[in-house]
CSV table of C-alpha atoms and ligand atoms in Angstrom, one decimal:
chain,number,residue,atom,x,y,z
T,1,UNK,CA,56.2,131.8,179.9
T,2,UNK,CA,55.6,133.8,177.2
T,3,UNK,CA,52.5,135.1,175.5
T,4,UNK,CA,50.5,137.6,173.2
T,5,UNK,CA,47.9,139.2,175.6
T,6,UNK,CA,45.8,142.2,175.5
T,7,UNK,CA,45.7,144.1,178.9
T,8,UNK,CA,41.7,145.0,178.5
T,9,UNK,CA,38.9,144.6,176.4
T,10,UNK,CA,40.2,146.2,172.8
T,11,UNK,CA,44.1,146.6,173.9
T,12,UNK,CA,46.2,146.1,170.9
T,13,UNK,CA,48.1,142.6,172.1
T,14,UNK,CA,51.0,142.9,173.4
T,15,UNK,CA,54.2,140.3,174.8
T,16,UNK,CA,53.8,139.6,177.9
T,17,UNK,CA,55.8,137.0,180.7
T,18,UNK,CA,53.1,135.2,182.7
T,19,UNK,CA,53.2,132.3,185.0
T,20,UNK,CA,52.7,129.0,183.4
T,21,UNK,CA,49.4,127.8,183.6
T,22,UNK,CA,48.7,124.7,186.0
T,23,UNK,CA,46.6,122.0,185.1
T,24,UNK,CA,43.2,121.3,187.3
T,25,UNK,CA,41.8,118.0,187.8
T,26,UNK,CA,40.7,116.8,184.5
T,27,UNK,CA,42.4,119.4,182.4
T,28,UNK,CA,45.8,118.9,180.2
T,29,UNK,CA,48.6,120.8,180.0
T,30,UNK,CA,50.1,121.4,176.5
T,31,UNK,CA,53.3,123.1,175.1
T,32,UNK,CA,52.1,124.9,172.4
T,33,UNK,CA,54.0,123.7,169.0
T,34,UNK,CA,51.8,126.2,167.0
T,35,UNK,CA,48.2,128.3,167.1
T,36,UNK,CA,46.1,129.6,164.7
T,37,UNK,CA,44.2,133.0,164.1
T,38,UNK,CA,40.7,133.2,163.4
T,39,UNK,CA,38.7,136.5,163.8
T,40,UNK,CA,36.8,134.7,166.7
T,41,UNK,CA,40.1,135.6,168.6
T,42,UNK,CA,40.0,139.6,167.7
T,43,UNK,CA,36.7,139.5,168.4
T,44,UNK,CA,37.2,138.2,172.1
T,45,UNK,CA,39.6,140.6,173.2
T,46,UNK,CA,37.4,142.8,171.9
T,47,UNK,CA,35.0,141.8,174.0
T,48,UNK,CA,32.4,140.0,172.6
T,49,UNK,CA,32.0,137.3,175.5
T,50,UNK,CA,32.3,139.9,178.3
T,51,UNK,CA,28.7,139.5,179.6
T,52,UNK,CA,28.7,135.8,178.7
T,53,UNK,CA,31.7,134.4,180.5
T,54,UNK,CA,34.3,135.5,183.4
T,55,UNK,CA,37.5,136.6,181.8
T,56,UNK,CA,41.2,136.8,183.0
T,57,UNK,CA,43.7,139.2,182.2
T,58,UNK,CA,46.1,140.0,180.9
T,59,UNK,CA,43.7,137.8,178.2
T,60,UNK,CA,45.5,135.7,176.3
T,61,UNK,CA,44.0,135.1,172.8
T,62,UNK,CA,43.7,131.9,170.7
T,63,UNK,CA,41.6,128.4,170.4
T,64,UNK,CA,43.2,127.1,168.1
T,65,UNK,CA,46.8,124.6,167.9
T,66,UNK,CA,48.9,121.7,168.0
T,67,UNK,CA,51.6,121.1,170.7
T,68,UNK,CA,52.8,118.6,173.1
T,69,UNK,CA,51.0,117.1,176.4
T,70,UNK,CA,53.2,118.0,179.2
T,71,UNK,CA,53.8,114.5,180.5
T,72,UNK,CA,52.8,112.2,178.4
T,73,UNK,CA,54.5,113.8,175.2
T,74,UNK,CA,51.6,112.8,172.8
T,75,UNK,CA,51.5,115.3,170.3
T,76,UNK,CA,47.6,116.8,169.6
T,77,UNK,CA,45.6,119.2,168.1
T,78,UNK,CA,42.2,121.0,168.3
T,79,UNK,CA,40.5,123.9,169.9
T,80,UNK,CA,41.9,125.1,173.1
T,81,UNK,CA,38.7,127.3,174.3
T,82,UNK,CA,37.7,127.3,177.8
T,83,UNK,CA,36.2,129.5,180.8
T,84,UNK,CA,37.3,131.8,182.1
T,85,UNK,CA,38.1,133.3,179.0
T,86,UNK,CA,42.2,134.7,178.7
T,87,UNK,CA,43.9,131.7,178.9
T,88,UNK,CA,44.0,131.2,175.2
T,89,UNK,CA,46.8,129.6,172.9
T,90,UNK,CA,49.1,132.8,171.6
T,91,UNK,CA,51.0,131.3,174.4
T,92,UNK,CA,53.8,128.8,175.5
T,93,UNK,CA,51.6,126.8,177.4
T,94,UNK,CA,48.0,126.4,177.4
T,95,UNK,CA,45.7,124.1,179.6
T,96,UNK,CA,42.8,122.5,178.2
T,97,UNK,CA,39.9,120.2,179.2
T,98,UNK,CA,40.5,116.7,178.4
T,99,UNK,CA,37.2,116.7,176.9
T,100,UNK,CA,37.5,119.4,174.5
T,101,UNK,CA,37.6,118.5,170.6
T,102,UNK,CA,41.1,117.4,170.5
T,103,UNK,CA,43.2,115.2,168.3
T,104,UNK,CA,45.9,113.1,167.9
T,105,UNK,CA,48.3,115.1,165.6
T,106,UNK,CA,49.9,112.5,162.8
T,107,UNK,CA,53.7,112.5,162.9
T,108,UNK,CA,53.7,113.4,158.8
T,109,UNK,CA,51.4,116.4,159.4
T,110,UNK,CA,52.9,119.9,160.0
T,111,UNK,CA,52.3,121.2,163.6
T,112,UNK,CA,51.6,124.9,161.7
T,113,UNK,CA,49.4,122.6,159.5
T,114,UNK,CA,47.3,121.2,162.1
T,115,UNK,CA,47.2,124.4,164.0
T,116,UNK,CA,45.4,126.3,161.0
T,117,UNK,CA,42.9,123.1,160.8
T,118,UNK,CA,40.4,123.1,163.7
T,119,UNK,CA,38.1,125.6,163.6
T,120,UNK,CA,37.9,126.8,160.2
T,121,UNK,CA,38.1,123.5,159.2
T,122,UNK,CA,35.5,121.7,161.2
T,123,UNK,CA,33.3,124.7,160.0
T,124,UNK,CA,33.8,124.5,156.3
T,125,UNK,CA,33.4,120.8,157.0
T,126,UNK,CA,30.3,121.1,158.9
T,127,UNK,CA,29.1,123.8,156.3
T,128,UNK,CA,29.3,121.7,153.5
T,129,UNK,CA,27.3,118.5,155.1
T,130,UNK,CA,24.6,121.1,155.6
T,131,UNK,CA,24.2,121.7,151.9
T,132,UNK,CA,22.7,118.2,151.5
T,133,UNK,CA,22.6,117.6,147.9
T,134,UNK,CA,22.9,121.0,146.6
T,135,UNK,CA,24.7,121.3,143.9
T,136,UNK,CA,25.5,124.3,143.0
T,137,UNK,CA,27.0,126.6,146.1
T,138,UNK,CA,27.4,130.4,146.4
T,139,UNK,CA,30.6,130.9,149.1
T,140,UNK,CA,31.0,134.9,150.3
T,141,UNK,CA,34.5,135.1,152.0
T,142,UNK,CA,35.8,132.1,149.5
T,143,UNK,CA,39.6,133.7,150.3
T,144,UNK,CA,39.4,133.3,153.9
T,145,UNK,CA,40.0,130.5,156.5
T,146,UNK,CA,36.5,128.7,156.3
T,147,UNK,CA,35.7,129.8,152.3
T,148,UNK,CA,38.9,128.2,151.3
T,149,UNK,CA,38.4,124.9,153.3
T,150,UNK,CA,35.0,125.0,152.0
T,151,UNK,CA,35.8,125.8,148.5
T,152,UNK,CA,38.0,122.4,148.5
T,153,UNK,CA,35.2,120.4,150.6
T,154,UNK,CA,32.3,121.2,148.4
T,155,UNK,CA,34.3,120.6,145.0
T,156,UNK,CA,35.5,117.3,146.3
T,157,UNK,CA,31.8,116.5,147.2
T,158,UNK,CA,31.3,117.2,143.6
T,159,UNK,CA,29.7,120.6,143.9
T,160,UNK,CA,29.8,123.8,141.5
T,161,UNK,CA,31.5,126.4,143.6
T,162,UNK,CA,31.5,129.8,143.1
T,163,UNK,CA,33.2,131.7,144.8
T,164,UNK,CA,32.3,135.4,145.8
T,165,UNK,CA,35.0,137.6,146.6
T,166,UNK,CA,34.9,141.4,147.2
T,167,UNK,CA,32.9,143.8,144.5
T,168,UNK,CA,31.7,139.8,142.9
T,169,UNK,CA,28.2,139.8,141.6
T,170,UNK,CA,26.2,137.1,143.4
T,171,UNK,CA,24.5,134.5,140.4
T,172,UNK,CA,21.7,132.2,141.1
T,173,UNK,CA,22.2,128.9,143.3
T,174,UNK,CA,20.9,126.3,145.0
T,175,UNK,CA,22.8,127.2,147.8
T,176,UNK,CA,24.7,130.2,149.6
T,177,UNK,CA,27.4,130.1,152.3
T,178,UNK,CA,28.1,134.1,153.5
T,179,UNK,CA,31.2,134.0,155.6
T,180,UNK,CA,31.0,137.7,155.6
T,181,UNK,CA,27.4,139.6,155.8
T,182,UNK,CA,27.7,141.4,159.6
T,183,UNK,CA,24.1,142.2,159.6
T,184,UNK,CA,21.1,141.2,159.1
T,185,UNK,CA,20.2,143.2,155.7
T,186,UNK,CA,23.7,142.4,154.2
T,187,UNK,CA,22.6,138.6,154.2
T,188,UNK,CA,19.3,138.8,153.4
T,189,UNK,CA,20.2,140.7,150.3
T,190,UNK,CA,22.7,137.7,149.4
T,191,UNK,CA,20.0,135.1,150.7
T,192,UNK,CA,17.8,135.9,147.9
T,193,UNK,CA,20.2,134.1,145.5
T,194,UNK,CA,19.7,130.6,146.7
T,195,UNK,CA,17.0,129.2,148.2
T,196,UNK,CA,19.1,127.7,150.7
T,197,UNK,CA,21.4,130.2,152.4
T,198,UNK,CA,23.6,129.7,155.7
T,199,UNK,CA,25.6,132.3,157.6
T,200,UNK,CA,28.1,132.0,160.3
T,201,UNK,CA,28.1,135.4,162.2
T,202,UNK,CA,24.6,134.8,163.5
T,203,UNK,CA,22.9,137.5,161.9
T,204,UNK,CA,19.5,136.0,160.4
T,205,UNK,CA,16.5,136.0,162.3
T,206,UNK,CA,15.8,132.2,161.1
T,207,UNK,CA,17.6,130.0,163.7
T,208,UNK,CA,18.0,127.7,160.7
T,209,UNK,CA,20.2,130.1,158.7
T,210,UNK,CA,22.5,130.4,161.4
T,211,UNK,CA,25.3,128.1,161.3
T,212,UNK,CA,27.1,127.1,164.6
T,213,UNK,CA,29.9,124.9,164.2
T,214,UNK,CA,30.5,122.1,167.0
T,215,UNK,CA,33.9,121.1,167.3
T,216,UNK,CA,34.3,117.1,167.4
T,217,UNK,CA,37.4,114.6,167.5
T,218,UNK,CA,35.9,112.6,165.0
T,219,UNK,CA,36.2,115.8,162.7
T,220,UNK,CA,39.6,116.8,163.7
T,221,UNK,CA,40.9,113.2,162.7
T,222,UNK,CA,39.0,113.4,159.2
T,223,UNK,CA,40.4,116.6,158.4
T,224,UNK,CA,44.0,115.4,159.4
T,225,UNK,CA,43.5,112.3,157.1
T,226,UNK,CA,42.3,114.3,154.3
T,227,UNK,CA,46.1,116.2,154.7
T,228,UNK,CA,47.7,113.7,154.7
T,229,UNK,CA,46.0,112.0,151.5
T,230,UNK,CA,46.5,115.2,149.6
T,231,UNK,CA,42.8,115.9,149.2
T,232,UNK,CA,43.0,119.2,151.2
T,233,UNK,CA,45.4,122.2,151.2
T,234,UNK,CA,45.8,124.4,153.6
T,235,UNK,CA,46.7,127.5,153.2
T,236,UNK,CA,49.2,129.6,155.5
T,237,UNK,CA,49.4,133.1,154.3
T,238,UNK,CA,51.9,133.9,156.7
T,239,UNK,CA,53.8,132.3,160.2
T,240,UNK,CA,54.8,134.8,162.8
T,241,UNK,CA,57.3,134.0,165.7
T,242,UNK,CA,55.4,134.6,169.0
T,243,UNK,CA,57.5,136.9,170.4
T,244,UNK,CA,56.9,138.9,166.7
T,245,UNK,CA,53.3,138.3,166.8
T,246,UNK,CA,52.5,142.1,167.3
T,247,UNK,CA,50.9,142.6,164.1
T,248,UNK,CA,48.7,139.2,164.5
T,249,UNK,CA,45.3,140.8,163.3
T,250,UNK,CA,46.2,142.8,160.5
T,251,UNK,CA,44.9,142.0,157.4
T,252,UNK,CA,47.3,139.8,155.1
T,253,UNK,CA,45.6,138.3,152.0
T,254,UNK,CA,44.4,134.7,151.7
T,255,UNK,CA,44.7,131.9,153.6
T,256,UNK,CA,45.3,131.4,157.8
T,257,UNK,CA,47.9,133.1,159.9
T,258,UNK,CA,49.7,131.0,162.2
T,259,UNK,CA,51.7,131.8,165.5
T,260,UNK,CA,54.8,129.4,165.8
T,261,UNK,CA,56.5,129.0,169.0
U,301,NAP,N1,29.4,130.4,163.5
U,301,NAP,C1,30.5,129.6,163.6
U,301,NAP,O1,30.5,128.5,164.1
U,301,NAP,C2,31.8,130.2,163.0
U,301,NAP,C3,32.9,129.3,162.8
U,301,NAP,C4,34.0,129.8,162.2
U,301,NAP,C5,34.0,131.1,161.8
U,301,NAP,N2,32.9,131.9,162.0
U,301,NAP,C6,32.9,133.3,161.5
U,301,NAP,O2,32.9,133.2,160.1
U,301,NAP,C7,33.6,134.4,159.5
U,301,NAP,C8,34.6,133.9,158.5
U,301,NAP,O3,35.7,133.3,159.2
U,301,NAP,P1,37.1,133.0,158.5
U,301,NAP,O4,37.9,132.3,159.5
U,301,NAP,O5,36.9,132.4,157.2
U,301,NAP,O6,37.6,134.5,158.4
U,301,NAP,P2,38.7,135.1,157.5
U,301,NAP,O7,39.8,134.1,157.3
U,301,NAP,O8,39.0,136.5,158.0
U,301,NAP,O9,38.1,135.2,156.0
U,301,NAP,C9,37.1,136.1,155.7
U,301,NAP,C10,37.2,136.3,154.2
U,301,NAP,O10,36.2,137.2,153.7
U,301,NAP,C11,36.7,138.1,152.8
U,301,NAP,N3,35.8,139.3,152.7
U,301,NAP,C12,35.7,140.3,153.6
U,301,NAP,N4,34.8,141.1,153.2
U,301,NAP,C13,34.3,140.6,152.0
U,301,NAP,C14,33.2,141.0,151.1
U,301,NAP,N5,32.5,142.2,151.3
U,301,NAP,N6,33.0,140.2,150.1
U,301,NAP,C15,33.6,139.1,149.9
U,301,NAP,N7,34.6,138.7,150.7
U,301,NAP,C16,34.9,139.4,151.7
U,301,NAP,C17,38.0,138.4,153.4
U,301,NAP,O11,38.9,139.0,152.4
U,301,NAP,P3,40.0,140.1,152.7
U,301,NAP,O12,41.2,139.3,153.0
U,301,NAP,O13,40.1,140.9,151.4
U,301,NAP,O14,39.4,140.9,153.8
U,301,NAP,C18,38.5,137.1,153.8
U,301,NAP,O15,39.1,136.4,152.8
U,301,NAP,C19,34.1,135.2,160.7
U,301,NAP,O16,33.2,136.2,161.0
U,301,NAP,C20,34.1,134.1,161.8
U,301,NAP,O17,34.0,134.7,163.1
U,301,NAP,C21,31.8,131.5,162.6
């Protein structure tokens, strides 16, 4: 098959042809329809896990997307990540354990769609819940994948949302979502704005501010059904062919990239 795969820690991804991946006991095989970028992939190949989990190579990128199970032909979607860490979706095929967050994908709901949903979605959804009943929100990053899931979330929820993009003034709030700060002085200087502040690149020292999202199927199959009602847009800045998906990190304004197949 083919995928996008770095050869090392911080190689610049690359095509590669690679033997299809065989499903182990308890574990699905899916032909991928679509995946989705998020920086949690750069970061990865990078080499963020290395010391945490075993890795293969060439690594293969990529939690998120939507495809078809080999076999049975149901069509899902949802987070793809597993150990060891390589086998990611920037692929043909990917195999998954059955019990990862995974969803039914909706026959009206684009694969691309649903590939650009799971994890900045189940964040921003997650995020949001957190606020309790703020009601006024500070988001930093608003352009990106979780700020503009959030953005629509929180407004729907009937909160004031202000979004912060770069060179913004911060205002006062009763509550801040940073998306961006990557360390610990960055968010502390936004912190001081709202008296409830959350950030998702773990870079408080309170536990509490540091938002980890948990991927469920119960939120997968609420963020689907708010597609399909209309009440949330996702936005796909730009949709690469796989074998074209050199460039897959560069910056490219807002909204989700997505790899199609
Ligand atoms: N803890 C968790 O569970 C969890 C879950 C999901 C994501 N995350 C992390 O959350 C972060 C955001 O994720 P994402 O998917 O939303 O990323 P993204 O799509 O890359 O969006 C980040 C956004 O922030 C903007 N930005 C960059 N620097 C800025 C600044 N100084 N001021 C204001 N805006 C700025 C970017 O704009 P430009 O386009 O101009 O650069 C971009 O729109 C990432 O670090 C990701 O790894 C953590």
């Amino acid at each position: 098959m083919w995928a996008m795969a770095a050869a090392g820690f911080g190689a610049e991804l690359e095509l590669v042809e690679i033997p299809e991946p065989q499903a182990g006991p308890g574990e699905l095989k899916v032909r991928l329809l679509a995946a989705s970028v998020n920086p949690f992939d750069r970061k990865v190949v990078d080499g963020m896990l290395r010391s945490s989990a075993p890795h293969v190579f060439p690594l293969v990128p990529g939690t998120d997307g939507a495809g078809e199970v080999v076999g049975s032909g149901e069509k899902i979607f949802g987070t793809f990540f597993r150990r060891p860490v390589g086998g990611g979706t920037y692929a043909e095929y990917v195999t998954v354990p059955a019990t990862n967050a995974l969803a039914s994908l909706p026959e009206d709901v684009d694969p691309a769609v649903a590939a650009a949903l799971p994890t900045a979605g189940m964040t921003a959804l997650q995020l949001v819940e957190a606020l309790g009943p703020a009601e006024s929100v500070l988001v930093v990053g608003a352009s990106g994948g979780v700020g503009s899931f959030a953005t629509q979330i929180a407004r729907a929820a009937g909160k004031r949302v202000i979004p912060i993009g770069r060179g913004d003034s911060l205002v006062e709030a009763d509550a801040l979502i940073d998306l961006v700060s990557a360390d610990r002085s960055s968010f502390e200087a936004n912190a001081r704005y709202a008296p409830l502040a959350l950030n998702t690149n773990y870079v408080s020292a309170d536990p509490a501010q540091n938002f980890s999202m948990k991927g469920t199927k119960e939120a997968l199959e609420r963020l689907a059904s708010m597609v399909q009602a209309g009440e949330l847009r996702v936005p796909i800045a730009r949709r690469l062919p796989l074998r074209g998906a050199v460039d897959v990190f560069a910056g490219h304004g807002p909204g989700k990239t997505v790899i199609i197949m």
